[in-house]
Coordinates of C-alpha atoms in Angstrom, one line a residue:
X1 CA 0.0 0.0 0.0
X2 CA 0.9 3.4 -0.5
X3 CA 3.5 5.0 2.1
X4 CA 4.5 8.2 0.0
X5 CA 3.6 11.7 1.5
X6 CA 0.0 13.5 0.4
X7 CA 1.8 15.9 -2.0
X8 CA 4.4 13.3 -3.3
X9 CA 1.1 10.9 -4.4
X10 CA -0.2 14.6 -5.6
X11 CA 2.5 15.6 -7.8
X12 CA 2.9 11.7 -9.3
X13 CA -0.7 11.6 -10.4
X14 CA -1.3 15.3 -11.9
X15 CA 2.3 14.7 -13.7
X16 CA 1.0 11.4 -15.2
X17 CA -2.3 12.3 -15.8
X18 CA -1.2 16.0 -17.4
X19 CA 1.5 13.8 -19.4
X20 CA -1.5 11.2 -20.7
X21 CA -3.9 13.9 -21.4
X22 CA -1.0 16.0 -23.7
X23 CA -0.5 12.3 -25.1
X24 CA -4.3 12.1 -26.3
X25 CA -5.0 15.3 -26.9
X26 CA -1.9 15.4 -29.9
X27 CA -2.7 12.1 -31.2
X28 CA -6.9 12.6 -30.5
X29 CA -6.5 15.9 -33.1
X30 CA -4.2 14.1 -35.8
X31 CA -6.6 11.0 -35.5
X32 CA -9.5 13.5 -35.8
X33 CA -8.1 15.2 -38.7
X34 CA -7.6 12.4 -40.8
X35 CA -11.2 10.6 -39.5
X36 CA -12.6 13.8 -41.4
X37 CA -10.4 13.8 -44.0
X38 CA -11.5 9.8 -45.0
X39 CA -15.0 9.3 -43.5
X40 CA -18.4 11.2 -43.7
X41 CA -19.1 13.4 -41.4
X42 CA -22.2 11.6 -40.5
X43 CA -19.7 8.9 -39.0
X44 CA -18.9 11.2 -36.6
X45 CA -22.3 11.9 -35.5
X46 CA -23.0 8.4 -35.4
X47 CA -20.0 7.9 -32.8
X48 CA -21.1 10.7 -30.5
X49 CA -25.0 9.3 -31.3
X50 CA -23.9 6.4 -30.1
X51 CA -21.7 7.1 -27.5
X52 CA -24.1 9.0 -25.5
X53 CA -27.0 6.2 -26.2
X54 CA -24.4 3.9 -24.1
X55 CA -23.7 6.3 -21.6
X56 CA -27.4 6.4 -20.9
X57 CA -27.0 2.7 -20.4
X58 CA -24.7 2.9 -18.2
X59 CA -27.3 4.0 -16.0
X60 CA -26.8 0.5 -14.1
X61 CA -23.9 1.2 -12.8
X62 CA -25.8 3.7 -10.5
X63 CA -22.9 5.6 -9.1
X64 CA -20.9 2.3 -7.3
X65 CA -17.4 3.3 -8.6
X66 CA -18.2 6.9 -5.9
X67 CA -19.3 4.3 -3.1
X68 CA -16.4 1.9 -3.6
X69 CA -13.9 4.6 -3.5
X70 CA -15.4 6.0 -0.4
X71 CA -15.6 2.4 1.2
X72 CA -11.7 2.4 0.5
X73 CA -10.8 5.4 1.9
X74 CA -10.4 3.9 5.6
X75 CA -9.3 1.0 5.5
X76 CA -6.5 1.8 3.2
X77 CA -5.5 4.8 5.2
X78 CA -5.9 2.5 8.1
X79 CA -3.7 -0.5 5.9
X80 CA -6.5 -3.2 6.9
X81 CA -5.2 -5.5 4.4
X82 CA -8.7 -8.1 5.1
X83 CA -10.8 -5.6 4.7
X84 CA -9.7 -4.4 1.5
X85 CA -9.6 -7.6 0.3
X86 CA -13.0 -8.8 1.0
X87 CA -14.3 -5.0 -0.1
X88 CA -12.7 -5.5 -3.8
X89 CA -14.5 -9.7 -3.9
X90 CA -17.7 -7.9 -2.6
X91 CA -17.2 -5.4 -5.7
X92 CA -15.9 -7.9 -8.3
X93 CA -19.7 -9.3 -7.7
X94 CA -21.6 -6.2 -7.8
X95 CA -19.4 -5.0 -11.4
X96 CA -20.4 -8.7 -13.0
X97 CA -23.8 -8.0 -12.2
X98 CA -23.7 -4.8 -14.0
X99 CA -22.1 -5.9 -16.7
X100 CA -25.0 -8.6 -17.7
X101 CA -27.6 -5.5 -17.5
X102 CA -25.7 -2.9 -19.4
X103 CA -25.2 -5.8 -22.0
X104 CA -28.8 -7.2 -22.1
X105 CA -30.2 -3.0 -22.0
X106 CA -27.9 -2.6 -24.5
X107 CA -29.3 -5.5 -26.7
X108 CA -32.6 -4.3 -26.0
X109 CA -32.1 -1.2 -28.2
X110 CA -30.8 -3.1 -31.4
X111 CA -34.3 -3.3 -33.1
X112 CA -34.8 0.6 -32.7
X113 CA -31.6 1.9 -34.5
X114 CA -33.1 2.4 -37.7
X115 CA -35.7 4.3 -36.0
X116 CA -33.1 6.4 -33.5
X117 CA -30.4 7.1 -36.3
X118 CA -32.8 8.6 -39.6
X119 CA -31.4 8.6 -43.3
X120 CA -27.3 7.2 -43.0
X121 CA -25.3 7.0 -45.5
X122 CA -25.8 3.6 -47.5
X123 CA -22.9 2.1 -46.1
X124 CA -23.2 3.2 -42.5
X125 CA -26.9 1.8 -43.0
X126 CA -25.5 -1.4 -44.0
X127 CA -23.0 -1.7 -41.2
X128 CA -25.4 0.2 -38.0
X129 CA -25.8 -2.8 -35.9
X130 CA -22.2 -4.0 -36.4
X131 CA -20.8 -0.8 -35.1
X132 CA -23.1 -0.5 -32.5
X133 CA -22.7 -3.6 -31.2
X134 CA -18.6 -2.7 -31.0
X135 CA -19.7 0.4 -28.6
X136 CA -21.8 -2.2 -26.6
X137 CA -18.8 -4.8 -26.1
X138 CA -16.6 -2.2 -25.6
X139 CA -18.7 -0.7 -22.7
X140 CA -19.4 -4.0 -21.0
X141 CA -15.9 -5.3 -21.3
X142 CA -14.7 -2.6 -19.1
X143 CA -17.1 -3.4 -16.7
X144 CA -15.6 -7.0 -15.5
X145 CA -11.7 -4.2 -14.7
X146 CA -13.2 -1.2 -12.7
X147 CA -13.6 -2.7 -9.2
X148 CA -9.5 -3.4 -9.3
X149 CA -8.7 -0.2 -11.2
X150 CA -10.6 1.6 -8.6
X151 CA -8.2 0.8 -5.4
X152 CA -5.1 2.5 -7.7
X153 CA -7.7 6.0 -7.4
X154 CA -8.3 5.2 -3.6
X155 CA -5.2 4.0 -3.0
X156 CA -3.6 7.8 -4.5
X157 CA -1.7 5.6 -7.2
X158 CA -3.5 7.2 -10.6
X159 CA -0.4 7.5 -11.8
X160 CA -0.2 4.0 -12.2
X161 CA -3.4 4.1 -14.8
X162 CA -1.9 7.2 -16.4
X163 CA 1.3 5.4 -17.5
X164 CA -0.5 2.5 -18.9
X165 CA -2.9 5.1 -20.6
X166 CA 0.0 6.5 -22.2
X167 CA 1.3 3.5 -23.8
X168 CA -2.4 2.6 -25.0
X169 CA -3.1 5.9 -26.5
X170 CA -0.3 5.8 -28.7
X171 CA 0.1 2.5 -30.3
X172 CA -4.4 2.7 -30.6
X173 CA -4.4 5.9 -32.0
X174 CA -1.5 4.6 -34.6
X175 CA -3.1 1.5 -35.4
X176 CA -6.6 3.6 -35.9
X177 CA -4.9 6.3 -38.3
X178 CA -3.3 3.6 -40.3
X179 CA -6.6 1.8 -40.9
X180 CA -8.2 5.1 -41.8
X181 CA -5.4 6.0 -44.4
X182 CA -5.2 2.5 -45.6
X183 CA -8.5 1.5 -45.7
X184 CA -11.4 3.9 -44.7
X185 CA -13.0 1.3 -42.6
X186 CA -15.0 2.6 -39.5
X187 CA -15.6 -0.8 -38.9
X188 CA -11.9 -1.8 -38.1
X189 CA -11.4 1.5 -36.8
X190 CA -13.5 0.7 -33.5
X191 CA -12.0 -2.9 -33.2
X192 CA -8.8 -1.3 -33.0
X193 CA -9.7 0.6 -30.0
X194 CA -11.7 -2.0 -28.4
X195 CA -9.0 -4.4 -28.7
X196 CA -6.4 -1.4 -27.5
X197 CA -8.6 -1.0 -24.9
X198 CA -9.1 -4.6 -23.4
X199 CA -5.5 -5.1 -23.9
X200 CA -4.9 -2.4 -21.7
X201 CA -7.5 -3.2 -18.7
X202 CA -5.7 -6.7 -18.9
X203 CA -2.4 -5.0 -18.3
X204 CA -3.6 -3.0 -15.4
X205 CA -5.3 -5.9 -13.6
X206 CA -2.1 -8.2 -13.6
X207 CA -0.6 -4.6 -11.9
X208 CA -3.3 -4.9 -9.0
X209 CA -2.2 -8.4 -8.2
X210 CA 1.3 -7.2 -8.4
X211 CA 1.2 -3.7 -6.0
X212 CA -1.2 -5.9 -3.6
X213 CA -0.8 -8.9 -3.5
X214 CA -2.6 -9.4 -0.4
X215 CA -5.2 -9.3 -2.2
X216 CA -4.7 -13.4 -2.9
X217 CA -4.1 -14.1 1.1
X218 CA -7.9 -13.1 2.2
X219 CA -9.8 -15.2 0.5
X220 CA -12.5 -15.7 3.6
X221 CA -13.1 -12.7 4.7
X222 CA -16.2 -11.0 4.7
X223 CA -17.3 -7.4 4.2
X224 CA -18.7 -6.7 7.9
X225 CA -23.0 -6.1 7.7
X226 CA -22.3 -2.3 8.9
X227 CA -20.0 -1.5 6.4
X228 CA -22.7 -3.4 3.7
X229 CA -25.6 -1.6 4.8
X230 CA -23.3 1.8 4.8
X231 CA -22.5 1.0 0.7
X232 CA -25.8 0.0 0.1
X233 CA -27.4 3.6 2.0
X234 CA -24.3 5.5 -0.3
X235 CA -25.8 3.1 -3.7
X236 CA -29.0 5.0 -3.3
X237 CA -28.0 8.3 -3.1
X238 CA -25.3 7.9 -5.4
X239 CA -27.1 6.3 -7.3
X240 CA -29.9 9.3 -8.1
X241 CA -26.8 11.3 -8.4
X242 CA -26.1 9.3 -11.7
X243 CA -29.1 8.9 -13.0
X244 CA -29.6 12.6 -12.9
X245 CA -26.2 13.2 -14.2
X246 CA -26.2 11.0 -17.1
X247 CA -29.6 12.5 -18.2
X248 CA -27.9 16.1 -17.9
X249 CA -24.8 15.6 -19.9
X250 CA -25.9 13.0 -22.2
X251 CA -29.8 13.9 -23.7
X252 CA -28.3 17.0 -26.0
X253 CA -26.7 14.6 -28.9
X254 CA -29.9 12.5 -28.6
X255 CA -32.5 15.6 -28.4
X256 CA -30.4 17.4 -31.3
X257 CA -29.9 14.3 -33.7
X258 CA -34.0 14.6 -33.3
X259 CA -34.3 18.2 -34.1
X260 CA -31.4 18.5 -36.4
X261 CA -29.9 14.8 -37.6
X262 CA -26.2 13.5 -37.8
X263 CA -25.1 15.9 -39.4
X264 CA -25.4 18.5 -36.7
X265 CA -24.6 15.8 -34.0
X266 CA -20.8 15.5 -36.0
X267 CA -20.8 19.5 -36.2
X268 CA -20.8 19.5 -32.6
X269 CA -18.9 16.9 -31.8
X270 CA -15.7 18.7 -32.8
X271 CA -16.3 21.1 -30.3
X272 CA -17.0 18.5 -27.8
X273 CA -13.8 16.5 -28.5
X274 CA -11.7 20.2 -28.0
X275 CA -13.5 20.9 -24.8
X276 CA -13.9 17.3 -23.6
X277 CA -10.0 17.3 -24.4
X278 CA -9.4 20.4 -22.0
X279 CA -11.3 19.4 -19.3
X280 CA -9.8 15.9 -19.2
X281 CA -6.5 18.0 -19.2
X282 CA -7.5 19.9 -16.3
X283 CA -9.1 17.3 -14.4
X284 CA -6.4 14.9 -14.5
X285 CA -4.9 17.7 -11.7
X286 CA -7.8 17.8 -10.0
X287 CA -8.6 13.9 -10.1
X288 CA -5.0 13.5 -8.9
X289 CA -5.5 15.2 -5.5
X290 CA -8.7 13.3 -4.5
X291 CA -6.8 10.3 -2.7
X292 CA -4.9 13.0 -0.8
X293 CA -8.1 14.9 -0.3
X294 CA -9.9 12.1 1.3
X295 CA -6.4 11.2 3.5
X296 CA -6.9 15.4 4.7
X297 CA -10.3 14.7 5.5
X298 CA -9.9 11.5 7.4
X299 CA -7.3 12.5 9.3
X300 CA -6.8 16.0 9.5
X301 CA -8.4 19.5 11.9
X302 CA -11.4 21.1 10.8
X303 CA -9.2 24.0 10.2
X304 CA -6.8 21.8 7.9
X305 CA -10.0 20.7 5.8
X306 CA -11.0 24.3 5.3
X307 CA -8.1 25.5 4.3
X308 CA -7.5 23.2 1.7
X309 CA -11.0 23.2 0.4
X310 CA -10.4 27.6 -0.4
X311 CA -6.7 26.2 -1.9
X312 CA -8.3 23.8 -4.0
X313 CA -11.4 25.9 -4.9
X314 CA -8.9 29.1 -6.2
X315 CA -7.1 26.6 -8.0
X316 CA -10.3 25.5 -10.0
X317 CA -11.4 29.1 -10.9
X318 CA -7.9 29.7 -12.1
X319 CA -7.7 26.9 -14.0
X320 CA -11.6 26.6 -15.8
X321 CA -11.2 30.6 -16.0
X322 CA -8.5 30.5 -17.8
X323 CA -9.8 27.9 -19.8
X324 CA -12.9 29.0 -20.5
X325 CA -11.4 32.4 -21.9
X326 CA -9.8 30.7 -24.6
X327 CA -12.8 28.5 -25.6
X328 CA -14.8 31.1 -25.9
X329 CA -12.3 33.2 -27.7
X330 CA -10.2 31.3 -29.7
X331 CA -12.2 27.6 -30.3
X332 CA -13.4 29.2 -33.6
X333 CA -10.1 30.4 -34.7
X334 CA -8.9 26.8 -34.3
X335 CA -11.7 25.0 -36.2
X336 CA -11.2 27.4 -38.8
X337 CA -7.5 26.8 -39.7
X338 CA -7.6 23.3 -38.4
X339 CA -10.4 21.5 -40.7
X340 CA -12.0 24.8 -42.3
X341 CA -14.8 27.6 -41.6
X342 CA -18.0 25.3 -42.6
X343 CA -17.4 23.1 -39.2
X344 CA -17.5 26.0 -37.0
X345 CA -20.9 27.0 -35.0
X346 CA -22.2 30.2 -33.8
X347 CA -20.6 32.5 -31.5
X348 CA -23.2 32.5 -28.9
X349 CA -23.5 28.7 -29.3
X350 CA -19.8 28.5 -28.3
X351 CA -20.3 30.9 -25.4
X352 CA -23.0 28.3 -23.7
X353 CA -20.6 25.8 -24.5
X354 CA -18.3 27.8 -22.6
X355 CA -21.0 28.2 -19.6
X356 CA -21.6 24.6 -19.2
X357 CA -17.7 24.0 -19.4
X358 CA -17.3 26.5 -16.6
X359 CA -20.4 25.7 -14.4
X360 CA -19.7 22.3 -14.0
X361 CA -15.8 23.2 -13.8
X362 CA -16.5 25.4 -10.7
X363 CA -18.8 22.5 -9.5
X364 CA -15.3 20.5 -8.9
X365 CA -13.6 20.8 -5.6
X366 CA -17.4 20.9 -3.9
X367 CA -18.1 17.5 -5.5
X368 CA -14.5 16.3 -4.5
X369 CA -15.4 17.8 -0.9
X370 CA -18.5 16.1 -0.8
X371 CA -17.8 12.8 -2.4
X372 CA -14.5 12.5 0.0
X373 CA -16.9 13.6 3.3
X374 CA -19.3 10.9 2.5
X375 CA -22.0 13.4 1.7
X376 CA -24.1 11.5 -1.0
X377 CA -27.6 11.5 0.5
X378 CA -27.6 15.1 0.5
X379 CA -28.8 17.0 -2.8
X380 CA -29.5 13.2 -4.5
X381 CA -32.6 14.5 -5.4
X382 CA -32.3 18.1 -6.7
X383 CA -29.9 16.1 -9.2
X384 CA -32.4 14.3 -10.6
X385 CA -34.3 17.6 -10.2
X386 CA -31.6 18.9 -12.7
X387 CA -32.0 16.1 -15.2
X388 CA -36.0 16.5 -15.6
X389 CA -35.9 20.4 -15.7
X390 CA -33.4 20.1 -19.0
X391 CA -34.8 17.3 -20.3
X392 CA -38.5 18.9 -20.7
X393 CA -36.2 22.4 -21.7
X394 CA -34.5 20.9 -24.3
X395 CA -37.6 19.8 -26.0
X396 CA -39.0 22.8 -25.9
X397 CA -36.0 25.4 -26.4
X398 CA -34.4 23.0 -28.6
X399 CA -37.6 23.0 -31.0
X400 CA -37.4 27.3 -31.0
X401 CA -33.6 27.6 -31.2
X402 CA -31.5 24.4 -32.2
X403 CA -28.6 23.9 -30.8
X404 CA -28.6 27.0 -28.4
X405 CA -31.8 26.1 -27.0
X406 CA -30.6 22.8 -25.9
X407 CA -27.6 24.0 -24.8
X408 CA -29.3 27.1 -22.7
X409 CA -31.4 24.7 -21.1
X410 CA -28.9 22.3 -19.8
X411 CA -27.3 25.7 -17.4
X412 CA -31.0 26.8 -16.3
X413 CA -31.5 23.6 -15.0
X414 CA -28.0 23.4 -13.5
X415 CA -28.4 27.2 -12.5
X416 CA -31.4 26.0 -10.1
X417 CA -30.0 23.3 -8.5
X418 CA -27.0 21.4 -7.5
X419 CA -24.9 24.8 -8.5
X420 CA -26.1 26.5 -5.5
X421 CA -26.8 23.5 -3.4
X422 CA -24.3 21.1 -3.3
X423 CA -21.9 24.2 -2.0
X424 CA -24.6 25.0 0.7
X425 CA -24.3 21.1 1.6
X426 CA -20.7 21.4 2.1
X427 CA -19.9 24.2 3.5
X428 CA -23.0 24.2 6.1
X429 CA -22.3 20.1 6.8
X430 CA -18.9 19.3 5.8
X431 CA -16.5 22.7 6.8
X432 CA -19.3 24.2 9.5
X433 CA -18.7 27.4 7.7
X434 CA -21.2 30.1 6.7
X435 CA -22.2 29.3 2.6
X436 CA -22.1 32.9 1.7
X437 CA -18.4 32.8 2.4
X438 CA -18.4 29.9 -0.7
X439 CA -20.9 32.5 -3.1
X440 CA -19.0 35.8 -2.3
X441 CA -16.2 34.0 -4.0
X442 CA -17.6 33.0 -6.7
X443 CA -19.0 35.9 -7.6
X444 CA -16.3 37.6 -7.3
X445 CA -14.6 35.3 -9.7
X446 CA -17.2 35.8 -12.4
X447 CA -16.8 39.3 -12.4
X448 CA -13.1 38.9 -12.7
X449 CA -13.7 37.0 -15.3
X450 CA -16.3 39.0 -17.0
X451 CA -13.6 41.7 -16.9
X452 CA -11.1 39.7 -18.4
X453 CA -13.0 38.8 -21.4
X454 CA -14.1 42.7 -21.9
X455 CA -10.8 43.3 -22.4
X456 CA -9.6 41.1 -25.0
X457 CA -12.7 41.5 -26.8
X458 CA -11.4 45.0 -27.4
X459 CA -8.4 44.1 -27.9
X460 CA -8.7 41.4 -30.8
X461 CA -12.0 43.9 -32.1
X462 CA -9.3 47.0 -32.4
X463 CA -6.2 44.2 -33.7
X464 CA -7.9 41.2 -36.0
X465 CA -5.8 38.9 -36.3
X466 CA -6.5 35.2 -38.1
X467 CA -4.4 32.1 -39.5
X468 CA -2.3 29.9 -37.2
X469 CA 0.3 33.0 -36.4
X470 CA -2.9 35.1 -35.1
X471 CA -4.2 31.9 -33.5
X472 CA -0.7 31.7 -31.4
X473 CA -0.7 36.1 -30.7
X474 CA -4.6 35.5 -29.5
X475 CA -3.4 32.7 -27.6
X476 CA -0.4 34.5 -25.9
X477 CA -2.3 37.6 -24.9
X478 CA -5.5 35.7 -23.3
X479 CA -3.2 34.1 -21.3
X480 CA -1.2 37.2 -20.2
X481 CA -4.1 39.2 -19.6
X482 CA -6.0 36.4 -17.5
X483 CA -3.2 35.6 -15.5
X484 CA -2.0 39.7 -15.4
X485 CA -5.6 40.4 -14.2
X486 CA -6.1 37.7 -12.1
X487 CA -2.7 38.7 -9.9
X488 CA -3.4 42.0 -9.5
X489 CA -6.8 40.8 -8.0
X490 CA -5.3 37.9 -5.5
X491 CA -2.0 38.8 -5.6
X492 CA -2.4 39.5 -1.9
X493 CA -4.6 36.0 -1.0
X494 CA -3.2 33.0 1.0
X495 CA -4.5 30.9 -1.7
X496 CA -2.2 32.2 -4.7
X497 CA 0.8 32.7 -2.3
X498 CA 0.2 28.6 -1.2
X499 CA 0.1 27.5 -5.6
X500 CA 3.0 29.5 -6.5
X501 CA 5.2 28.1 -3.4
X502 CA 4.0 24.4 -4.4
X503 CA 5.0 25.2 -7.4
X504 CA 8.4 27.0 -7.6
X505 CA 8.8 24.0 -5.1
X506 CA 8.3 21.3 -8.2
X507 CA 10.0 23.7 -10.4
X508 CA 13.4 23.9 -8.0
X509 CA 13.1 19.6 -7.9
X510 CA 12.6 19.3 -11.2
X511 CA 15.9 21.1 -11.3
X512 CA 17.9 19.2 -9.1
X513 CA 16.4 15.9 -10.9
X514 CA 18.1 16.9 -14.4
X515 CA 21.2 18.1 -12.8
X516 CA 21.5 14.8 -11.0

């Protein structure tokens, strides 16, 4: 088990995990590129159609993978070797369970395709239930590897996933050009990543048996009836939580292949794959500090747990701000000179893009907070709340305004729930502070960043600039303007003072690393 310090387990994972999302995110724009170049763009809309369709399915997992990790948090920190053992059995039966219901839900949907995906190209018509049925395998293969991936995350060993991710990503995304170049076949392009992707789970699991072995010794052991009926309370409520979620972030492809066909679903889809590519990028820091989180907030003074709640939530604004600045400024300027003016959308279509980005961005340390505290019963319903309000939105927005309308309605109905709640829930539970300390804040960090984009909307409206070299100026200048504006705002805050020391304090090992 893992006897490294909070920050060394800290710094491993976020360097991995920024390393593996660089890795994708080169190779995930080449691949792109050349998927473009070679297939219909109806093939892309039939990937994110489809994608979301399983996601939905998913469903059955109900939120476990939050209540396992939360189940592990103890015992690990506490090194009870028999209780993680018989935790990851009694997992290893609950995964195979959902397995055989995502697979037979899955099934259940074949006989509608024709009716869900309207007038394909003839040879995606001819090959619908094939491909489909490669998502389906794909998403119930993983299924039988997440209960022994998940002790790496609880265990603050991500790092360990992110260095076989890298490896994966590369020789998939190779083999997948290749077949594009060579061949043009969709077909062969998902069984390269399914068979990437097995490969790699395979890998990882022979790793589990290897940095645990333990694991082999307890083969008796039972999970004790408390700690069951403590899972099974955190199922239900986690449970709601992913329903509502998956409806939220997975009903606009669906509700706009309705409205608008594949077409618009593949228009779309570049934009998610550039944001989606971002966020992973940023959460791969953020997803890195959860083990050390939950050690904080096991072990450490109320004091200690609010302090690094504010450090972690300026971190978030900083990062997402900064981020969404360049989405909403730049995005366009890169679809343009990357695969041409007639994929781009709208400019306020990008800027709700940008809103949901940031809204569910600033969500993050509160969910990390509240996930690591064990809060899951709290807010489970205004979740599914959430999911209900844009669902009925969507439908009716979506039918006035496209795109925009379904994309408007997803932030009302976050707007009106779990973004002011699930703060309230922590700060009021969870840190026993006052939640309009948590709301100050964030106001205050819209209107930073409200000023910030003021400013180089002027700017590039007085100095157009366009083409890859005005792409890189545009780039350069958001950045020194957000981070100019932002210090002279914070320069003064504990929070700012803490990120720079941690990192100068990477920086100067770094250093001494290369010298040795």
């Amino acid at each position: 088990m893992n006897n490294n310090s909070r920050i060394s387990n800290s710094v491993k994972n976020i360097s991995f995990g920024l390393l593996t999302q660089v890795v994708q995110m080169i190779l995930g724009f080449v691949s792109r590129t050349i998927f473009i170049q070679y297939l219909a763009i109806e093939y892309l809309g039939v990937n994110g159609l489809f994608s979301s369709i399983l996601t939905l399915l998913s469903l059955a997992e109900l939120g476990i993978t939050s209540a396992i990790l939360y189940a592990l948090f103890k015992p690990l920190a506490d090194k009870n070797e028999a209780q993680i053992a018989a935790l990851i059995r009694f997992f290893k039966k609950i995964y195979l369970i959902i397995a055989g219901v995502v697979a037979g839900l899955g099934l259940l949907v074949l006989p509608f395709l024709s009716q869900i995906v309207d007038n394909p190209p003839q040879q995606l018509a001819a090959d619908l239930h094939l491909i489909y049925l490669l998502f389906l395998f794909n998403t119930v293969a993983s299924y039988f590897f997440y209960y022994k991936i998940s002790l790496f995350h609880a265990d603050q060993k991500s790092y360990v996933i992110a260095k076989r991710n890298i490896v994966v990503f590369i020789i998939q995304n190779s083999l997948q050009i290749l077949s594009l170049v060579v061949f043009q076949n969709f077909l062969l392009y998902l069984s390269i990543q399914l068979i990437c992707q097995l490969g790699g789970n395979l890998y990882l699991s022979q790793l589990v048996k290897k940095y645990y072995p333990f694991l082999a010794l307890y083969k008796n052991e039972e999970v004790e009836t408390t700690v069951k009926a403590k899972i099974f309370s955190n199922l239900k409520s986690t449970a709601i939580v992913k329903v509502g979620g998956l409806l939220v972030n997975n009903t606009s492809n669906i509700v706009l292949n309705y409205f608008s066909g594949l077409k618009a679903v593949g228009l779309l889809s570049n934009y998610t794959l550039l944001i989606g590519l971002a966020s992973g990028l940023i959460m791969q820091v953020f997803s890195g500090l959860t083990g050390s989180i939950a050690n904080v907030n096991v072990k450490e003074t109320i004091e200690k747990k609010r302090e690094v709640f504010f450090i972690v939530n300026f971190a978030n604004f900083w990062i997402f701000g900064m981020a969404t600045t360049l989405i909403i400024l730049l995005v366009n300027d890169f679809i343009t000179v990357w695969i041409g003016n007639e994929y781009t959308l709208s400019l306020p279509v990008v800027g709700v893009l940008a809103l949901n980005f940031y809204m569910v961005g600033m969500q993050n340390a509160v969910w990390t907070f509240k996930s690591t505290f064990g809060l899951f019963k709290e807010g489970r319903w205004f979740i599914l709340g959430t999911a209900i309000i844009n669902v009925i939105l969507s439908f009716i927005l979506g039918n006035y305004y496209g795109l925009f309308g379904i994309l408007i309605s997803m932030a009302i109905a976050r707007a009106v729930t779990n973004a002011w709640y699930d703060p309230y829930v922590v700060f009021s539970k969870a840190l026993e502070l006052n939640p309009k300390l948590y709301f100050t804040k964030y106001i205050s960090y819209i209107a930073v960043l409200l000023l910030v984009l003021v400013l180089l909307f002027g700017l590039f409206y007085l100095i157009p600039l366009s083409g890859w070299l005005g792409l890189v100026i545009k780039l350069f200048l958001s950045l020194l303007i957000f981070n100019g504006v932002l210090y002279v705002f914070y320069r003064k805050s504990i929070e700012l003072h803490y990120i720079l020391n941690v990192v100068t304090g990477m920086i100067v090992n770094l250093k001494a690393k290369i010298k040795k």
